[in-house]
mmCIF file of C-alpha atoms in Angstrom:
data_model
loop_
_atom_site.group_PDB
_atom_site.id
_atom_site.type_symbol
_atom_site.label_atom_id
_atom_site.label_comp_id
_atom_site.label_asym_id
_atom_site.label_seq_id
_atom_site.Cartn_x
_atom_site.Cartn_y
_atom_site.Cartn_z
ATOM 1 C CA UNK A 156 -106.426 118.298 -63.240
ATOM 2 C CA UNK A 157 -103.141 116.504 -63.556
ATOM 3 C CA UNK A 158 -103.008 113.285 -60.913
ATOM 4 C CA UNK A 159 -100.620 115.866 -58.654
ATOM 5 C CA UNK A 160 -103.666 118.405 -58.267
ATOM 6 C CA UNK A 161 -106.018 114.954 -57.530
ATOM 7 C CA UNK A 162 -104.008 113.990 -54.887
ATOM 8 C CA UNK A 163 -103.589 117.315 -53.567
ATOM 9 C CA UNK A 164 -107.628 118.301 -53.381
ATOM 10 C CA UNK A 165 -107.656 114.984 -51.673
ATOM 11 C CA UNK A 166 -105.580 115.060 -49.458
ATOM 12 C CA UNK A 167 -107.138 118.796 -48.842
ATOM 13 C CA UNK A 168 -110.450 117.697 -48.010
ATOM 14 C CA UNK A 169 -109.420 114.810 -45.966
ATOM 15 C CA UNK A 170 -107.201 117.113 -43.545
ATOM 16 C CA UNK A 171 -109.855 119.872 -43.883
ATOM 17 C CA UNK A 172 -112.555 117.650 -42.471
ATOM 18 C CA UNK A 173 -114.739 118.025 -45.705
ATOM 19 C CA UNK A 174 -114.910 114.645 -46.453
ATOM 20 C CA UNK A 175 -115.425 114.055 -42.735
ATOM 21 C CA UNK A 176 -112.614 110.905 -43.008
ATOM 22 C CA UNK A 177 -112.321 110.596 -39.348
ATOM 23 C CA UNK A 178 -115.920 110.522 -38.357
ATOM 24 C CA UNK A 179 -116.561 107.882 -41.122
ATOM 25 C CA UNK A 180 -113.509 106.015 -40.224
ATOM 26 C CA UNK A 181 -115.116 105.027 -36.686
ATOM 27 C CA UNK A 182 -118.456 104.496 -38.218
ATOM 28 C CA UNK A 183 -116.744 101.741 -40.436
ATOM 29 C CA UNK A 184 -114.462 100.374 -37.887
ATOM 30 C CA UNK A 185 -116.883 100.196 -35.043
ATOM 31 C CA UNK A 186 -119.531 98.000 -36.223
ATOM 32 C CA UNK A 187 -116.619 96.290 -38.561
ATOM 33 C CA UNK A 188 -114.765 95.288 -35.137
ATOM 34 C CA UNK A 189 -117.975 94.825 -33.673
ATOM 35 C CA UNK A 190 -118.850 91.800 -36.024
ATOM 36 C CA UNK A 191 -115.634 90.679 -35.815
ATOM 37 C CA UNK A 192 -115.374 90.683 -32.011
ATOM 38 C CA UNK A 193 -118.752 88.667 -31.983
ATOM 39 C CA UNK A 194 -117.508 85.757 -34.082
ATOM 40 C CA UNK A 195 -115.148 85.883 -31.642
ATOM 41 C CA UNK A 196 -116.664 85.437 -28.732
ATOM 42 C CA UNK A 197 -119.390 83.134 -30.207
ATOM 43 C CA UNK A 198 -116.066 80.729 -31.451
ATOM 44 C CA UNK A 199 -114.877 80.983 -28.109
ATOM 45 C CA UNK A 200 -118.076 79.753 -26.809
ATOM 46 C CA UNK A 201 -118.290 76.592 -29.014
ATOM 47 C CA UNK A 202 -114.245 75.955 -27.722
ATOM 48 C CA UNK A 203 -115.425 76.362 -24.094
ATOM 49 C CA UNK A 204 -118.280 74.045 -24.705
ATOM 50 C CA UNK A 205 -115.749 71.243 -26.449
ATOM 51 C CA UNK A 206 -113.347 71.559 -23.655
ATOM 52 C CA UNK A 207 -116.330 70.711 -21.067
ATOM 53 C CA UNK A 208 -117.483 68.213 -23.291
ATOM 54 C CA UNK A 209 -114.142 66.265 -22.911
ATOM 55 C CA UNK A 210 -113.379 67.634 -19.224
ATOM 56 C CA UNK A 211 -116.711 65.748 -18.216
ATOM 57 C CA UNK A 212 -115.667 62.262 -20.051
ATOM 58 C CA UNK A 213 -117.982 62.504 -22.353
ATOM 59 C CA UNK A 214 -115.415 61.673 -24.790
ATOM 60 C CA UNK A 215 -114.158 58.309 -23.495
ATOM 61 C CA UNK A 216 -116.156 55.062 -25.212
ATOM 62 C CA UNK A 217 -116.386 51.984 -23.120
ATOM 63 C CA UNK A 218 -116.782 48.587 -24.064
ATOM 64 C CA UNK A 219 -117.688 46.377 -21.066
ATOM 65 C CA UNK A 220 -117.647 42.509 -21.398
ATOM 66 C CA UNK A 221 -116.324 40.443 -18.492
ATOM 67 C CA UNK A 222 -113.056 38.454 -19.269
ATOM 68 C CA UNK A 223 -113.606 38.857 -23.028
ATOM 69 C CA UNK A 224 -111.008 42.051 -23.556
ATOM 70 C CA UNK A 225 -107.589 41.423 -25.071
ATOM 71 C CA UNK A 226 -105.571 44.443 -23.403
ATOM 72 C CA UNK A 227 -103.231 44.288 -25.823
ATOM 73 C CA UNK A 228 -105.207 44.786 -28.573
ATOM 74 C CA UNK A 229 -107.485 47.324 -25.992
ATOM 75 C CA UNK A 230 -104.072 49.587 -25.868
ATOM 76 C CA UNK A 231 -103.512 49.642 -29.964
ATOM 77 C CA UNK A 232 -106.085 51.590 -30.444
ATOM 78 C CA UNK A 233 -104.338 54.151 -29.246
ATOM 79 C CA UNK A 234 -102.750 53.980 -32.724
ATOM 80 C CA UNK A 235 -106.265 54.957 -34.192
ATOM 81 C CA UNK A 236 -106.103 58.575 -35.826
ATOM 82 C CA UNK A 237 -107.779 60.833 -33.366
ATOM 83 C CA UNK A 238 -107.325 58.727 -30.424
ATOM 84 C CA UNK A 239 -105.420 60.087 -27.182
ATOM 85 C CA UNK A 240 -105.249 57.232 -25.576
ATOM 86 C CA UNK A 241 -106.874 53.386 -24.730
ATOM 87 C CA UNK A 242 -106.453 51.121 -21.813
ATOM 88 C CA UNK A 243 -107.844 48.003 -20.380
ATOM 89 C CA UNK A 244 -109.218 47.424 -16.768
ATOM 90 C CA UNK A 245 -110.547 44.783 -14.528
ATOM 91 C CA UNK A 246 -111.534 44.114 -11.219
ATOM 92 C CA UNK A 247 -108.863 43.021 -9.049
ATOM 93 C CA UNK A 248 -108.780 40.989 -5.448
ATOM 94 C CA UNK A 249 -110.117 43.468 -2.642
ATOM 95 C CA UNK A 250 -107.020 45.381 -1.173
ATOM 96 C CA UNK A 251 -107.546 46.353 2.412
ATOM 97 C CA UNK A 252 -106.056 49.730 3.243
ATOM 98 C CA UNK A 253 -104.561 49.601 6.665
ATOM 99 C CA UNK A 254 -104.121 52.758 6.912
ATOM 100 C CA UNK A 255 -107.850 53.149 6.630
ATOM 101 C CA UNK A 256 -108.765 50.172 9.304
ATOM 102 C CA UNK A 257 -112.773 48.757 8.553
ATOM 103 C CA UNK A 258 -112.778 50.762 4.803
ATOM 104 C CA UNK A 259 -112.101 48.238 2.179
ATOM 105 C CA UNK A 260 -110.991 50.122 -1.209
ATOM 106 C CA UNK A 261 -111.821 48.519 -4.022
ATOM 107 C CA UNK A 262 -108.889 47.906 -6.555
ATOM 108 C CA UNK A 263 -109.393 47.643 -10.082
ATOM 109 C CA UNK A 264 -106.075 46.050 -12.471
ATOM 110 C CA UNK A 265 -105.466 48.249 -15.321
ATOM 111 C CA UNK A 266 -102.765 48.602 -18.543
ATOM 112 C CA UNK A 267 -100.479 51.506 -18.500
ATOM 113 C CA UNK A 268 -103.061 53.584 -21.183
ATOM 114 C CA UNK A 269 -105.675 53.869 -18.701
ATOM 115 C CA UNK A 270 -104.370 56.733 -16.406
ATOM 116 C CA UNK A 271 -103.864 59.086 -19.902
ATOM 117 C CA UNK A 272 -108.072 57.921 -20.308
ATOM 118 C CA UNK A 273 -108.418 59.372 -17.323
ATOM 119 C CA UNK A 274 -106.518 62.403 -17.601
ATOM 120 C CA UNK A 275 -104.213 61.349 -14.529
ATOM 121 C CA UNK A 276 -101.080 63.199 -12.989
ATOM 122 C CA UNK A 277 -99.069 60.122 -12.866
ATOM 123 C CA UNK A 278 -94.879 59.566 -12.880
ATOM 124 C CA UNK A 279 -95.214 56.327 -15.340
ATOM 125 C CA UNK A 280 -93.006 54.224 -12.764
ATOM 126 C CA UNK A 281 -95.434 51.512 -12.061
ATOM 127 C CA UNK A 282 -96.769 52.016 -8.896
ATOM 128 C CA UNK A 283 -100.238 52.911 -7.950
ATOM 129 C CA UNK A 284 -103.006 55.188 -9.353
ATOM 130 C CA UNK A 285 -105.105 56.657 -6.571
ATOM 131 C CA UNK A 286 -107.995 58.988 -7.039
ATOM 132 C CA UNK A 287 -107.800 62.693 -5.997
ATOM 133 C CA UNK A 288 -110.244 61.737 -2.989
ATOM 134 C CA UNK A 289 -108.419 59.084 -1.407
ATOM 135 C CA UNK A 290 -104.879 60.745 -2.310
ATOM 136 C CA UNK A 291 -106.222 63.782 -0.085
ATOM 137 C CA UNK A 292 -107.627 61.471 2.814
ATOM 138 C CA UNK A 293 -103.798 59.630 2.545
ATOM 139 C CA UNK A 294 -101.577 62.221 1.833
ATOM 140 C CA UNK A 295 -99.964 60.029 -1.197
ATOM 141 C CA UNK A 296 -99.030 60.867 -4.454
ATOM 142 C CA UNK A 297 -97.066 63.448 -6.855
ATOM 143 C CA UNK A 298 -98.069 66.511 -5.334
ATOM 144 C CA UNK A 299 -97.617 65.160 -1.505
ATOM 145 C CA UNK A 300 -95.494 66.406 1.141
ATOM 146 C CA UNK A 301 -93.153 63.027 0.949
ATOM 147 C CA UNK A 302 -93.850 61.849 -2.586
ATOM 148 C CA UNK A 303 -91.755 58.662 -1.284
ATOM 149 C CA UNK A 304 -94.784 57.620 0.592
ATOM 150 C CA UNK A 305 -96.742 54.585 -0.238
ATOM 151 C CA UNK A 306 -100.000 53.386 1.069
ATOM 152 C CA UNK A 307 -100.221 50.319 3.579
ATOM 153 C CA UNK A 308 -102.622 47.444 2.116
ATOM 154 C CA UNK A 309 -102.973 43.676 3.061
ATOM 155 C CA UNK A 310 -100.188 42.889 0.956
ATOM 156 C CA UNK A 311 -97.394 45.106 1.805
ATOM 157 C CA UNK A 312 -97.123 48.639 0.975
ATOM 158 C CA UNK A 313 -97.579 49.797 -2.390
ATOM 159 C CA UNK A 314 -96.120 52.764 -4.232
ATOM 160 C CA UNK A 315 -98.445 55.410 -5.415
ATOM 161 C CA UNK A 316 -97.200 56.819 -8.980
ATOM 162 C CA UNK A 317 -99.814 59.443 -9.796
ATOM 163 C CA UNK A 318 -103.613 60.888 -8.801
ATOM 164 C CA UNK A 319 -106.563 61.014 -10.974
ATOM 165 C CA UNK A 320 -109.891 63.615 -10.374
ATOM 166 C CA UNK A 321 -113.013 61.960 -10.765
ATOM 167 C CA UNK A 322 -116.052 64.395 -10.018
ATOM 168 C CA UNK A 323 -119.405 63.547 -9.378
ATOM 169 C CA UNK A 324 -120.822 65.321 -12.705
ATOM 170 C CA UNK A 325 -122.773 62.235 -14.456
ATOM 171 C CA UNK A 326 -119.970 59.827 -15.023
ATOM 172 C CA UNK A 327 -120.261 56.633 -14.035
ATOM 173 C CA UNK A 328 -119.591 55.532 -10.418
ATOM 174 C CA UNK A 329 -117.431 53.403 -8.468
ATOM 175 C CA UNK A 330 -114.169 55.732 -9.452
ATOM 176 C CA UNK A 331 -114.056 58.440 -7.158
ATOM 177 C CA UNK A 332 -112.614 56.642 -4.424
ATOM 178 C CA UNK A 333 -110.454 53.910 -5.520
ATOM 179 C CA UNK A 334 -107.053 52.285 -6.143
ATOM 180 C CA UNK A 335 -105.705 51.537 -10.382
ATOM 181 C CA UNK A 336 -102.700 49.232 -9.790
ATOM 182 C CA UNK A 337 -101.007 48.424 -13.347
ATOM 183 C CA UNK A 338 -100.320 45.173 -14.707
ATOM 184 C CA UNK A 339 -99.093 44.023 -18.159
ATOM 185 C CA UNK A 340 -101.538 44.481 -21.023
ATOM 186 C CA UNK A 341 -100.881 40.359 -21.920
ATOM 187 C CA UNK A 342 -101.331 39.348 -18.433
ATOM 188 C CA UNK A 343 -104.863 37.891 -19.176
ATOM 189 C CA UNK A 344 -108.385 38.950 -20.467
ATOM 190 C CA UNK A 345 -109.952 41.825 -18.746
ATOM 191 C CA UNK A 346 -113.280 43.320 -18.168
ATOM 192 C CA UNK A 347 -113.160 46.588 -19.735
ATOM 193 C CA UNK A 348 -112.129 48.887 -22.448
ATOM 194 C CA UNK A 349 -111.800 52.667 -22.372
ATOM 195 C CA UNK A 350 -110.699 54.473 -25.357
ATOM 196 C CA UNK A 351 -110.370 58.778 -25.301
ATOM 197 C CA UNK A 352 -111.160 60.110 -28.619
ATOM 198 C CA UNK A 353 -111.243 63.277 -30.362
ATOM 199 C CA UNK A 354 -113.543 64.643 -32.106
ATOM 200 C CA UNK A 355 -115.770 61.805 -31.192
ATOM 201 C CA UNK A 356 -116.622 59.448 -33.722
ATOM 202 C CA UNK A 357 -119.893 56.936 -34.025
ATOM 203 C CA UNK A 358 -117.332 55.109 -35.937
ATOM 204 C CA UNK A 359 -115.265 54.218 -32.428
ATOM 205 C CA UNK A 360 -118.530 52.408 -30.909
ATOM 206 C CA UNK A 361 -117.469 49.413 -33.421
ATOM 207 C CA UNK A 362 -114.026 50.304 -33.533
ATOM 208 C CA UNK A 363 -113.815 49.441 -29.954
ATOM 209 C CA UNK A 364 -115.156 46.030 -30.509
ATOM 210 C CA UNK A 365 -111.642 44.624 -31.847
ATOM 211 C CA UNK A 366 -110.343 44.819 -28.295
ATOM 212 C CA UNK A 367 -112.822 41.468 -27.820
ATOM 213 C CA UNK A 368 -111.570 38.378 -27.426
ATOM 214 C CA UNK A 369 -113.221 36.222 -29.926
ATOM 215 C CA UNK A 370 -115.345 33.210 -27.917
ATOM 216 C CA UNK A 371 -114.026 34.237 -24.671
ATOM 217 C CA UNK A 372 -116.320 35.569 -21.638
ATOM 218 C CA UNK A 373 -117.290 34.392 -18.489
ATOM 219 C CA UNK A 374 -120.553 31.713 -18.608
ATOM 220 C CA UNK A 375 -123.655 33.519 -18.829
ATOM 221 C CA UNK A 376 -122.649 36.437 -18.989
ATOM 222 C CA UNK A 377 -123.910 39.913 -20.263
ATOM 223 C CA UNK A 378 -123.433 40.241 -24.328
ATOM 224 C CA UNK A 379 -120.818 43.148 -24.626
ATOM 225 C CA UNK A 380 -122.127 46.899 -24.000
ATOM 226 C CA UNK A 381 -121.030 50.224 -26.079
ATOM 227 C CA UNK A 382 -121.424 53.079 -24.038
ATOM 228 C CA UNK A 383 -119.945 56.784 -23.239
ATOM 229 C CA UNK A 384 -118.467 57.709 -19.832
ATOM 230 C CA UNK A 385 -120.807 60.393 -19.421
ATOM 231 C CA UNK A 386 -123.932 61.088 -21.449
ATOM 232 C CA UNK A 387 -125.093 63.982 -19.917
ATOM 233 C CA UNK A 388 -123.827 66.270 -22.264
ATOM 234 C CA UNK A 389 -125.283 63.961 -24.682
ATOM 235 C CA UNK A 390 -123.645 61.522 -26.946
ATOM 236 C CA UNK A 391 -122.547 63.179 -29.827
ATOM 237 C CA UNK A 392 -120.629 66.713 -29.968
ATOM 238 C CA UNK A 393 -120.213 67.686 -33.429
ATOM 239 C CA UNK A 394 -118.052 70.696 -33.225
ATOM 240 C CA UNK A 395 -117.166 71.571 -37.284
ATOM 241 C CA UNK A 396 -121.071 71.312 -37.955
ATOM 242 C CA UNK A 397 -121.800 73.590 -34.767
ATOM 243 C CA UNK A 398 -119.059 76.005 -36.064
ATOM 244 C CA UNK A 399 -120.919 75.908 -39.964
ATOM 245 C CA UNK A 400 -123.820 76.818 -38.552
ATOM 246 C CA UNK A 401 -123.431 79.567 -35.894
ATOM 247 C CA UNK A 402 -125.203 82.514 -36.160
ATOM 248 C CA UNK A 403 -121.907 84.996 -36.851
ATOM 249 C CA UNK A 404 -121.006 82.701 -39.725
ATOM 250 C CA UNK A 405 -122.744 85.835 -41.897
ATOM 251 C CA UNK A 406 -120.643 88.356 -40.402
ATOM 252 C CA UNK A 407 -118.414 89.131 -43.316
ATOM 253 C CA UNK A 408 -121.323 89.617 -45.602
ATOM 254 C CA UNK A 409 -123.563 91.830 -42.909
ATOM 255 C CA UNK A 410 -119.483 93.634 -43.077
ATOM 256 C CA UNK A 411 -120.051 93.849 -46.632
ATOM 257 C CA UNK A 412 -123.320 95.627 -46.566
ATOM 258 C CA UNK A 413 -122.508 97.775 -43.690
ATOM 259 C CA UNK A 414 -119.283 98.989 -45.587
ATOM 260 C CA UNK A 415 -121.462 99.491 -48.773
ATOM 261 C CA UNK A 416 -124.027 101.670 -47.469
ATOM 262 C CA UNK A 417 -121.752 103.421 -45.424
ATOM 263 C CA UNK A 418 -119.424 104.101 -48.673
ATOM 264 C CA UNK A 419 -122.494 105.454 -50.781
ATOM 265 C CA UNK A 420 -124.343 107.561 -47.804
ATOM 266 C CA UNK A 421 -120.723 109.235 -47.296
ATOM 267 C CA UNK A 422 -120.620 110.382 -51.068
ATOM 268 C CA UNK A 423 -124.280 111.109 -51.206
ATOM 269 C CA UNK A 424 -123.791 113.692 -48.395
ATOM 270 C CA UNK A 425 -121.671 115.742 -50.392
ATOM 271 C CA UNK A 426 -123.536 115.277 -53.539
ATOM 272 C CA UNK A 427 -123.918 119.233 -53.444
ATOM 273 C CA UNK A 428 -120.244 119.527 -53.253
ATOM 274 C CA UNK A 429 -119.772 116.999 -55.596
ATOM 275 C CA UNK A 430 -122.267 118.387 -58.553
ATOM 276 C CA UNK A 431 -120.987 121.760 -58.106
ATOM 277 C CA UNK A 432 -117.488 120.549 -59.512
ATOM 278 C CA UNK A 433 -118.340 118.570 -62.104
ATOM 279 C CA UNK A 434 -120.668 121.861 -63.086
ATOM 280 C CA UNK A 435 -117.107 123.542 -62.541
ATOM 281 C CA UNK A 436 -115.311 121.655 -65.365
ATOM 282 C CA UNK A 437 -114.153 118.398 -63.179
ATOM 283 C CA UNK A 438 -114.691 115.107 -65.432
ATOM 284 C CA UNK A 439 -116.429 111.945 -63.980
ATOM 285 C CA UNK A 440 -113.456 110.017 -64.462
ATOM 286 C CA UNK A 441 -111.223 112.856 -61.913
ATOM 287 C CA UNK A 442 -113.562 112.450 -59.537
ATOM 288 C CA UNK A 443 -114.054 109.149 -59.355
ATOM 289 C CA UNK A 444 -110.258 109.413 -58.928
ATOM 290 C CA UNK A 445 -110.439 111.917 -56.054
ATOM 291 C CA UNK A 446 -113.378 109.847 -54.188
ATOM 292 C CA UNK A 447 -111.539 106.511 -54.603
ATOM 293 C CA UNK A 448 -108.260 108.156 -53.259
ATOM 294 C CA UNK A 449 -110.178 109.758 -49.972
ATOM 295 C CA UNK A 450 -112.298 106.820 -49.066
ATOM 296 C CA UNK A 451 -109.325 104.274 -49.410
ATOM 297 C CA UNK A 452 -107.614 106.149 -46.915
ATOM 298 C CA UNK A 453 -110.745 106.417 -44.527
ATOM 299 C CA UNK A 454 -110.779 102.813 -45.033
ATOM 300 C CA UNK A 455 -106.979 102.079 -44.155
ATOM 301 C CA UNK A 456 -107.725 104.315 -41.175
ATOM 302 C CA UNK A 457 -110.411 102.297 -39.975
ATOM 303 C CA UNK A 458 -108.484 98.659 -40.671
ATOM 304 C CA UNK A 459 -105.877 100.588 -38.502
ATOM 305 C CA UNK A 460 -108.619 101.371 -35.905
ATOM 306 C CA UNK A 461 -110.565 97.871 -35.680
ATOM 307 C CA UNK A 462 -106.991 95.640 -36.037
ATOM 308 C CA UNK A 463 -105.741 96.443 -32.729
ATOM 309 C CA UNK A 464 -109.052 95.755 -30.898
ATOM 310 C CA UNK A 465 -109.264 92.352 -32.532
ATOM 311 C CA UNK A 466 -105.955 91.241 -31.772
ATOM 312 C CA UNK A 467 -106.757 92.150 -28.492
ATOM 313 C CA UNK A 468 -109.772 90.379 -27.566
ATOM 314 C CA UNK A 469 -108.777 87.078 -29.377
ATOM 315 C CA UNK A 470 -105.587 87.695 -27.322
ATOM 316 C CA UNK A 471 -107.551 88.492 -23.761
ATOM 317 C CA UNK A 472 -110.192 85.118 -24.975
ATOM 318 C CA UNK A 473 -106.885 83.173 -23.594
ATOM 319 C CA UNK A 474 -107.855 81.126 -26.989
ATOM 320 C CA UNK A 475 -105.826 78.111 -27.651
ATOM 321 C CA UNK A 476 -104.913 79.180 -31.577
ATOM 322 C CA UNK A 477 -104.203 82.985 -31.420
ATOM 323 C CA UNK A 478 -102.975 83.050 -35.215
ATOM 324 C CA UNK A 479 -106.675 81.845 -36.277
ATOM 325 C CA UNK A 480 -108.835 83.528 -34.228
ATOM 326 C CA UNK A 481 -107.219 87.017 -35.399
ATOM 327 C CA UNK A 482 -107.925 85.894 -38.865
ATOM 328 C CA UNK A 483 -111.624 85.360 -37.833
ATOM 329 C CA UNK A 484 -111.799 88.016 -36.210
ATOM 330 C CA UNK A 485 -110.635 90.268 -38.637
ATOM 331 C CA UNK A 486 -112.386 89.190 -41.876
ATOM 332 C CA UNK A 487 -115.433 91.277 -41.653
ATOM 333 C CA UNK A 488 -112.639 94.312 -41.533
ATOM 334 C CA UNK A 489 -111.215 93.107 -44.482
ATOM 335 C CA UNK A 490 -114.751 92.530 -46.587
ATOM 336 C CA UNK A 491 -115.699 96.106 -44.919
ATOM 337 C CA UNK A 492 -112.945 98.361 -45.939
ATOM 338 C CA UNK A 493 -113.344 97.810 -50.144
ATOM 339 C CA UNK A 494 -116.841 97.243 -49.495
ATOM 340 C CA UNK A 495 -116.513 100.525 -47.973
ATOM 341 C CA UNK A 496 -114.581 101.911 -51.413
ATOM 342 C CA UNK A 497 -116.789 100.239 -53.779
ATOM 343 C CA UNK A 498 -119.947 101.763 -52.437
ATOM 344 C CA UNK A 499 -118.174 105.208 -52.414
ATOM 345 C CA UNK A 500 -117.449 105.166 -56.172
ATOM 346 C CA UNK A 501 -120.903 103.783 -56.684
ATOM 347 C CA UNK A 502 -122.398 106.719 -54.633
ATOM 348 C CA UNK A 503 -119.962 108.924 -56.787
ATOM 349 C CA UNK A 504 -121.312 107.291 -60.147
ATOM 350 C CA UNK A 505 -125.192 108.271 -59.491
ATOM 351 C CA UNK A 506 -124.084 111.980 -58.806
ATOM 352 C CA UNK A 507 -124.741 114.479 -61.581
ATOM 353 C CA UNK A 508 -124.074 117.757 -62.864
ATOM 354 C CA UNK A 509 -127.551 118.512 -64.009
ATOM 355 C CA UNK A 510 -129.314 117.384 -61.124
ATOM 356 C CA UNK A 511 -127.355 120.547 -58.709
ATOM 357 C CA UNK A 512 -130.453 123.011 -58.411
ATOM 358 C CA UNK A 513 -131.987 120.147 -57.160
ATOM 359 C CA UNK A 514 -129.521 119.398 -54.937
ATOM 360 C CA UNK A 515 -128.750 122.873 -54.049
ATOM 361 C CA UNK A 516 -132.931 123.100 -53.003
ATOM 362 C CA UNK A 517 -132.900 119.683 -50.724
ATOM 363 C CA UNK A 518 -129.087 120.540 -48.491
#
């Protein structure tokens, strides 16, 4: 047979159903798509749990010394690789909201990095930083009615720039109802230092120490303290290692074997078909030929099948890096489809002519 008349019996036995192409073609692309699909969904997972890792503040380091932080040097680290964003704070004179007669607010003085800590809506004009609570209960900032509003205090009335959420979910207190009023980052030593970082470093617990002001401090007073916004999700979140070692990490190679076995059992079901030709005058090396051209195309067929099922659920997963996720979603396609080949032509290679009566007895 000429590489014409291969093609041709091929091609025959693919459109005649002989070689069954379609029914292997789902049997490769569903459990191929299925792997995929899983590392998927268990990626998506491990995003979800990073986003409510740094939703909660877990990622924000604070360094609290009284009158020992140099805001200045506090807001640099900003500059830090991996850092979103540092500012200083202190506690500031009690402000008496009028508006609010017998309910004293108390006011803490920060730099101008501290609302991006806090992940605030803010305008960056100066003026106050309320939190979502008393914004509500005041009808002040960005997203109210008369955004020209300000809020009456003891001293005049002072304009409100932005709004910051601060939820009772295991962050520290004394937040979720207050007033941030900025004030320049030289204006004297504050009390605290916040710095948001990502992905969160042990190295940033000493890091954090350079916003100290060497010797400074009030008398007597508590040696500086290291700590995390909120611990409850713990103190550490080590995303690349929990990404190394989830469970779908083996998916390409439990592809591979899947395509493998599914590659030999679909040659070894035709072994009777397969003997009788070779008894017939066909040579090893035609058939190999005529095998490797029907089970690459049952193999493009079921990339063709699994691809658009992939794209989809990485593109439904709302994931934040659509490009990546449809490459990791689609590699156990990839490994399955040759795999798929491969065990074909090794099904095709333990086939022979002498073993038909045998063959013929067991169909």
């Amino acid at each position: 047979m000429n590489i014409a008349e291969v093609f041709s019996e091929a091609w025959r036995n693919i459109t005649s159903g002989a070689s069954r192409a379609v029914w292997f073609a789902l049997a490769l692309a569903i459990p191929a798509s299925g792997i995929g699909l899983s590392d998927i969904i268990a990626t998506q997972s491990l995003i979800s749990a990073a986003n409510s890792y740094k939703e909660s503040g877990a990622d924000v380091t604070t360094l609290v010394a009284a009158g020992a932080i140099d805001g200045e040097n506090c807001e640099r680290l900003s500059e830090l690789p991996g850092v979103a964003a540092a500012g200083a704070l202190r506690a500031a004179p009690d402000t008496l909201l009028l508006a609010l007669p017998g309910s004293p607010v108390a006011t803490k003085e920060i730099t101008d990095g501290l609302p991006s800590v806090l992940g605030a809506q803010f305008r960056g004009e100066g003026g106050m930083v309320v939190s979502d609570e008393l914004a509500k209960e005041l009808n002040v900032g960005p997203l109210a009615v008369d955004r020209n509003q300000g809020i009456a205090t003891a001293h005049g009335t002072a304009k409100v720039d932005g709004t910051y959420d601060y939820p009772a979910d295991g962050r520290r207190a004394g937040f979720a109802y207050g007033l941030l009023s900025p004030v320049p980052a030289g204006g004297g030593a504050f009390d605290e230092c916040w710095v948001r970082s990502w992905p969160p470093s042990p190295e940033m617990r000493m890091l954090i120490r350079l916003s100290l002001i060497p010797g400074a401090g009030e008398p007597n007073a508590d040696p500086p303290v290291v700590s995390q916004l909120n611990t409850r999700k713990g103190t550490e979140f080590d995303g690349a290692a929990r990404f190394e070692q989830r469970v779908t990490r083996f998916g390409a190679m439990a592809a591979l074997a899947v395509g493998m076995v599914l590659g030999y059992f679909s040659v070894r079901s035709r072994r009777l078909e397969l003997a009788s030709a070779k008894h017939s005058g066909v040579t090893a090396g035609t058939q190999g030929l005529q095998i490797g051209i029907e089970h690459g195309v049952v193999a493009l067929v079921a990339s063709v099948f699994a691809m658009p099922m992939i794209v989809y659920a990485a593109r439904f997963a709302g994931l934040p890096d659509l490009p990546v996720m449809v490459v990791l979603g689609t590699k156990p396609v990839l490994v399955a489809a040759p795999a798929f080949l491969i065990g074909a032509i090794a099904g095709a290679a333990t086939i022979r002519e002498n073993q038909l009566f045998r063959y013929f007895n067991n169909r």
